Short mmCIF file of C-alpha atoms in Angstrom, two decimals:
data_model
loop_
_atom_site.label_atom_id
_atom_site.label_comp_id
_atom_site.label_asym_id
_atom_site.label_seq_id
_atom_site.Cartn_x
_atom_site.Cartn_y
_atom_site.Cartn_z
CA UNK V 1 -15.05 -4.65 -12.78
CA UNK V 2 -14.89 -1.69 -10.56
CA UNK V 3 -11.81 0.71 -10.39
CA UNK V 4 -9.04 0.71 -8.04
CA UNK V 5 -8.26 4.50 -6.64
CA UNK V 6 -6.21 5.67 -3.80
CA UNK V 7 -7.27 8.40 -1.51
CA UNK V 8 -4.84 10.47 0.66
CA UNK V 9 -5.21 9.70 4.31
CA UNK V 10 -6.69 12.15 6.58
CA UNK V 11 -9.66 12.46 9.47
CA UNK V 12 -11.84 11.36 7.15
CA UNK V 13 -11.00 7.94 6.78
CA UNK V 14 -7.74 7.59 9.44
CA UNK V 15 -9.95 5.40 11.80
CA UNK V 16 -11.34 3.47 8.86
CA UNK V 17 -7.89 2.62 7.38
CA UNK V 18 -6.41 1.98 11.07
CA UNK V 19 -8.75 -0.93 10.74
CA UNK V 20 -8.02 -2.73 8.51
CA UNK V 21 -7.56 -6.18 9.28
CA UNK V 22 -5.57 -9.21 7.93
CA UNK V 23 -6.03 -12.96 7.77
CA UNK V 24 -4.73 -14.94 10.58
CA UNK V 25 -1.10 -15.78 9.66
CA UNK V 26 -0.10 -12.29 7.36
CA UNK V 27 0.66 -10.46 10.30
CA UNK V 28 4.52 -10.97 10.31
CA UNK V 29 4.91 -9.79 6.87
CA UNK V 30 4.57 -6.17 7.04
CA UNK V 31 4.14 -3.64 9.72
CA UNK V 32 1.17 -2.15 10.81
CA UNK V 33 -0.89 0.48 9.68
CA UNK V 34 -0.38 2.36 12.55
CA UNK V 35 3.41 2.02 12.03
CA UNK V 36 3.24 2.45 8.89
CA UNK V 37 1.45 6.02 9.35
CA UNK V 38 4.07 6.97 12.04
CA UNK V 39 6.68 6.57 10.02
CA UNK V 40 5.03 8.26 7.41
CA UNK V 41 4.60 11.30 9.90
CA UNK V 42 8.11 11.01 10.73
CA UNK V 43 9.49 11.26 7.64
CA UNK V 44 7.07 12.74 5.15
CA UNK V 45 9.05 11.46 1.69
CA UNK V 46 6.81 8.56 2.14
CA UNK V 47 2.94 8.73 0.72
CA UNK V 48 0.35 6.73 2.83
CA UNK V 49 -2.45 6.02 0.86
CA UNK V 50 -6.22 4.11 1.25
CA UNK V 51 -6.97 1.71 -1.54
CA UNK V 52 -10.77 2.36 -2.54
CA UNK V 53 -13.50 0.58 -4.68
CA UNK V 54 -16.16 2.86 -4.95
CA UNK V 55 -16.81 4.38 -1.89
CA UNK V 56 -15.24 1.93 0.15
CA UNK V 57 -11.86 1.71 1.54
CA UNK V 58 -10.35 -1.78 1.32
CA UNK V 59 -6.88 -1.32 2.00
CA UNK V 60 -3.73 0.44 2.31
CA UNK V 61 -0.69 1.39 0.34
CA UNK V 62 2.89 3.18 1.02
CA UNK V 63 5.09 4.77 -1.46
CA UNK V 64 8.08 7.53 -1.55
CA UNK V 65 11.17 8.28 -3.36
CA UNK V 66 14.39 8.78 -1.88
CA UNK V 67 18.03 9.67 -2.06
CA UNK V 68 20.05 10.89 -4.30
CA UNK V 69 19.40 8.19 -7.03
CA UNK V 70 15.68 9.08 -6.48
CA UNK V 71 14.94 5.33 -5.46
CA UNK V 72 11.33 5.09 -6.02
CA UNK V 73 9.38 2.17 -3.23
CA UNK V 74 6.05 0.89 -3.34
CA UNK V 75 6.67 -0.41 0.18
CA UNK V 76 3.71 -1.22 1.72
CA UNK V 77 0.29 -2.77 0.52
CA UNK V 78 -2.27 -4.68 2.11
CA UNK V 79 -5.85 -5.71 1.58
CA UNK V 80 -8.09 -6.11 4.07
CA UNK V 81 -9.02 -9.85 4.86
CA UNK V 82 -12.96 -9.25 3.70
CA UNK V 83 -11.40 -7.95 0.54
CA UNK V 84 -8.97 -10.66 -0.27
CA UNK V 85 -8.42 -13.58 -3.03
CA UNK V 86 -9.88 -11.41 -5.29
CA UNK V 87 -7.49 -9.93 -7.55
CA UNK V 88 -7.95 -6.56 -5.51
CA UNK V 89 -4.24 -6.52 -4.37
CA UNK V 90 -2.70 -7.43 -7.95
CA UNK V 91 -5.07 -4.42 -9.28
CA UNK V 92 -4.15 -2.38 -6.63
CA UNK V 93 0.01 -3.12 -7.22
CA UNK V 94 -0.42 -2.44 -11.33
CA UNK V 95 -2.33 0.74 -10.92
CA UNK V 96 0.74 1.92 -8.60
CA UNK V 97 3.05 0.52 -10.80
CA UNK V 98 1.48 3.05 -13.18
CA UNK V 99 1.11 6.22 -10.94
CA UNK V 100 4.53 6.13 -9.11
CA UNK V 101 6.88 6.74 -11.95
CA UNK V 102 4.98 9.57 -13.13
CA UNK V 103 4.39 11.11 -10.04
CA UNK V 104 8.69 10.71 -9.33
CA UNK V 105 9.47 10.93 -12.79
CA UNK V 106 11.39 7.71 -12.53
CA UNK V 107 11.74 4.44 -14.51
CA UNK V 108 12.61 1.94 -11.88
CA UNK V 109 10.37 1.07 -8.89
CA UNK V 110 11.97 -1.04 -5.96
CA UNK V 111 9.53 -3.01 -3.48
CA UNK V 112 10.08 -5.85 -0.69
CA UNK V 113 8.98 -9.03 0.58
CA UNK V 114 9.34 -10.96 2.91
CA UNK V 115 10.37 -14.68 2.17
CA UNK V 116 8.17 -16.34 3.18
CA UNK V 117 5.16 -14.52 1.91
CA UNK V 118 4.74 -16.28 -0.67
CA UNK V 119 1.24 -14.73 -2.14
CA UNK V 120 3.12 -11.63 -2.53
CA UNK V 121 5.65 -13.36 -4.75
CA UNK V 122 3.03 -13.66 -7.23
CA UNK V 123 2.29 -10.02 -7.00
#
């Protein structure tokens, strides 16, 4: 099975990532790429990052560490709809699972869903 990596985003690979597409129906239960990159240029505590097989991008990720507890987030993750259903996301969400605390130094990771998302319950 091929490797999960994350790339930084940058001109590069911006448009390609800015593309990235979900299935009908997901798009109420997280914000945008575009969003997601303008709040990441807005505050830059927060890590946008592409999620890569090979050489191809197939989705995004968002993490950062904040306050004075040093809250650690994996906030944002998606999977573009070609790339679904097939165990990319829940590969993608262990392998952060495993680089976030050792990039913050932290033991405790915090994430969010939204209710009714229920797919990303199971993550």
């Amino acid at each position: 099975m091929n490797k999960i990596y994350f790339k930084d985003i940058d001109s590069s690979n911006k448009e390609i990532v800015r593309k990235i597409k979900l299935k009908t129906g997901q798009e109420n239960f997280i914000e945008t790429v575009d969003e997601c990159l303008e709040e990441a240029k807005c505050d830059d505590r927060w890590h946008p990052v592409c999620i890569c097989i090979k050489d191809t991008i197939i989705g995004f990720a968002m993490y950062g560490c904040f306050g004075a507890n040093r809250n650690a987030w994996i906030d944002r993750i998606m999977i573009d709809e070609k790339y679904q259903s097939l165990g990319h996301g829940k590969r993608a969400m262990l392998r952060l699972m495993e680089i976030v605390p050792k990039e913050y130094e932290v033991s405790t990771i915090y994430t969010s869903v939204f209710e009714d998302n229920k797919l990303a319950y199971e993550l």
